Coordinates of C-alpha atoms in Angstrom, one line a residue:
M480 CA -35.9 86.0 54.6
T481 CA -33.4 83.4 53.5
E482 CA -31.0 82.6 56.2
T483 CA -27.7 82.2 54.5
L484 CA -28.2 83.7 51.0
S485 CA -30.0 86.9 52.0
P486 CA -27.0 89.2 51.6
A487 CA -26.5 88.0 48.0
L488 CA -30.2 88.0 46.9
P489 CA -32.1 91.0 45.6
N490 CA -35.1 92.0 47.7
D491 CA -37.6 91.1 45.1
V492 CA -36.2 87.5 44.9
E493 CA -36.3 87.2 48.7
A494 CA -40.0 88.3 48.6
L495 CA -40.7 85.7 45.9
V496 CA -39.1 83.0 47.9
E497 CA -41.2 83.9 50.9
A498 CA -44.4 84.1 48.8
V499 CA -43.8 80.7 47.2
L500 CA -43.1 79.0 50.5
T501 CA -46.0 80.6 52.3
A502 CA -48.5 79.7 49.5
A503 CA -47.2 76.2 49.3
D504 CA -47.4 75.8 53.1
Q505 CA -50.9 77.2 53.3
R506 CA -52.1 74.9 50.5
E507 CA -50.1 71.9 51.7
V508 CA -48.4 71.6 48.4
S509 CA -44.9 70.1 48.1
L510 CA -42.4 71.4 45.7
A511 CA -39.6 69.8 43.5
T512 CA -37.0 71.3 41.2
A513 CA -35.2 70.0 38.1
E514 CA -32.3 72.3 37.4
S515 CA -29.5 72.4 34.8
C516 CA -28.0 75.9 34.3
T517 CA -29.0 77.1 37.8
G518 CA -27.1 74.2 39.4
G519 CA -29.5 73.8 42.3
L520 CA -29.9 77.5 43.1
V521 CA -33.7 77.3 43.1
A522 CA -33.6 74.4 45.5
S523 CA -31.1 76.2 47.7
V524 CA -33.3 79.3 48.2
L525 CA -36.4 77.1 48.8
T526 CA -34.7 75.3 51.7
D527 CA -33.0 78.4 53.2
V528 CA -36.0 79.9 55.0
E529 CA -36.4 78.7 58.6
G530 CA -39.8 77.2 59.3
R531 CA -40.8 76.9 55.7
S532 CA -38.5 74.5 54.0
H533 CA -40.7 71.5 54.9
V534 CA -42.8 72.2 51.8
F535 CA -39.7 71.3 49.6
E536 CA -39.7 67.6 48.6
R537 CA -36.5 67.3 46.6
G538 CA -34.4 68.8 43.9
Y539 CA -32.6 67.3 41.0
V540 CA -29.4 68.9 39.6
V541 CA -29.2 67.4 36.1
Y542 CA -26.4 69.2 34.3
T543 CA -25.5 66.6 31.7
D544 CA -27.7 64.8 29.2
N545 CA -27.0 61.5 31.0
A546 CA -28.2 62.9 34.3
K547 CA -31.4 64.2 32.7
A548 CA -32.0 60.7 31.2
D549 CA -31.0 58.8 34.4
E550 CA -32.6 60.9 37.1
L551 CA -35.7 62.2 35.3
A552 CA -36.3 59.7 32.5
V553 CA -35.9 62.4 29.8
P554 CA -35.9 60.3 26.6
P555 CA -32.5 60.3 24.9
R556 CA -34.2 60.9 21.6
L557 CA -35.6 64.2 22.8
L558 CA -32.1 65.2 23.8
Q559 CA -30.7 64.2 20.5
E560 CA -33.4 65.7 18.4
H561 CA -34.0 69.0 20.3
G562 CA -30.9 69.5 22.5
A563 CA -30.8 69.9 26.2
V564 CA -31.9 73.5 26.0
S565 CA -35.3 73.1 24.4
E566 CA -39.0 73.2 25.3
P567 CA -39.5 69.4 24.9
V568 CA -36.6 68.6 27.2
A569 CA -37.7 71.2 29.8
R570 CA -41.2 69.7 29.8
A571 CA -39.8 66.2 30.2
M572 CA -37.6 67.4 33.1
A573 CA -40.5 69.0 34.9
E574 CA -42.9 66.1 34.3
G575 CA -40.1 63.7 35.4
A576 CA -39.5 65.6 38.6
L577 CA -43.2 65.7 39.3
R578 CA -43.6 61.9 38.7
T579 CA -40.4 60.7 40.5
S580 CA -40.7 63.1 43.5
G581 CA -44.3 62.8 44.4
A582 CA -44.4 66.6 44.8
G583 CA -47.5 68.6 43.8
V584 CA -45.6 71.1 41.7
A585 CA -42.3 70.9 40.0
V586 CA -40.2 73.5 38.1
A587 CA -37.5 72.8 35.5
V588 CA -34.8 75.2 34.3
T589 CA -32.5 74.5 31.4
G590 CA -30.5 77.0 29.4
F591 CA -27.2 78.7 28.6
A592 CA -26.3 80.9 31.6
G593 CA -22.8 81.5 30.2
P594 CA -21.0 81.3 26.9
A595 CA -22.5 78.5 24.8
G596 CA -21.5 76.8 21.6
P597 CA -21.1 78.6 18.3
D598 CA -24.8 77.9 17.4
D599 CA -26.2 78.5 20.9
E600 CA -27.6 81.7 22.3
T601 CA -26.0 82.8 25.6
G602 CA -28.8 83.7 28.0
R603 CA -31.5 81.5 26.4
V604 CA -33.4 79.6 29.1
H605 CA -36.4 77.3 29.1
F606 CA -38.7 77.1 32.1
V607 CA -41.5 74.6 32.7
V608 CA -43.8 74.2 35.7
A609 CA -45.8 71.0 36.0
A610 CA -48.4 70.4 38.6
T611 CA -50.7 67.5 39.4
G612 CA -54.1 68.1 37.8
A613 CA -53.0 71.2 35.9
H614 CA -51.7 72.1 32.4
T615 CA -47.9 72.2 32.1
I616 CA -46.7 75.8 31.5
H617 CA -43.6 76.7 29.4
E618 CA -41.7 80.0 29.1
E619 CA -38.7 80.8 27.1
H620 CA -36.5 83.8 28.1
H621 CA -33.6 85.5 26.3
F622 CA -31.5 87.2 29.0
G623 CA -28.6 87.9 26.7
D624 CA -24.9 87.8 27.6
I625 CA -25.3 89.3 31.0
G626 CA -22.9 86.9 32.8
R627 CA -23.5 83.6 34.6
G628 CA -24.3 85.1 38.0
P629 CA -26.8 87.7 36.8
C630 CA -28.4 85.2 34.4
R631 CA -28.9 82.7 37.3
I632 CA -30.5 85.5 39.4
E633 CA -32.9 86.2 36.5
C634 CA -33.6 82.5 36.3
L635 CA -34.5 82.5 40.0
R636 CA -37.0 85.3 39.4
V637 CA -38.7 83.5 36.6
A638 CA -38.7 80.1 38.3
L639 CA -40.1 81.4 41.6
R640 CA -42.7 83.5 39.8
M641 CA -43.9 80.5 37.9
L642 CA -43.9 78.3 41.0
H643 CA -45.9 80.9 42.9
S644 CA -48.5 81.1 40.1
A645 CA -48.8 77.3 39.9
V646 CA -49.2 77.0 43.6
T647 CA -51.7 79.8 44.0
N648 CA -53.8 78.8 41.0
R649 CA -54.4 75.3 42.4

């Protein structure tokens, strides 16, 4: 169980956190995160379990376009052409986190957890998992206008499930 966030997390999310950390520990795989709309929440839960957080290498909270470009080397042209909430940018975020962190598996999350611009869909989120020696995996989810908190919990579920799959399929 997570130490500090347990009261706020649904039981299935707690179980996913434990499953990811156990699998990474058993396979000696380090993890990294590149987060925008989740604001570091994935990294937080991965470092909140006593005795397991050593598999976590590092996390990047890259909320702005400049942060994505500066920290993860996301090409500015991708951001301009596709927007921050897109598959190409999510792929670049995950691959940048993998490359710069030295971790074995990295997950990226970018989306609109709350109200977005007039042409943007609230609740649309892109997830990418990149792993050394494996194909990069993308998923796009449409959670709808369920609120920032609930959307971020849904993002946790997806990111953790994708991390678990990437680690166990190595």
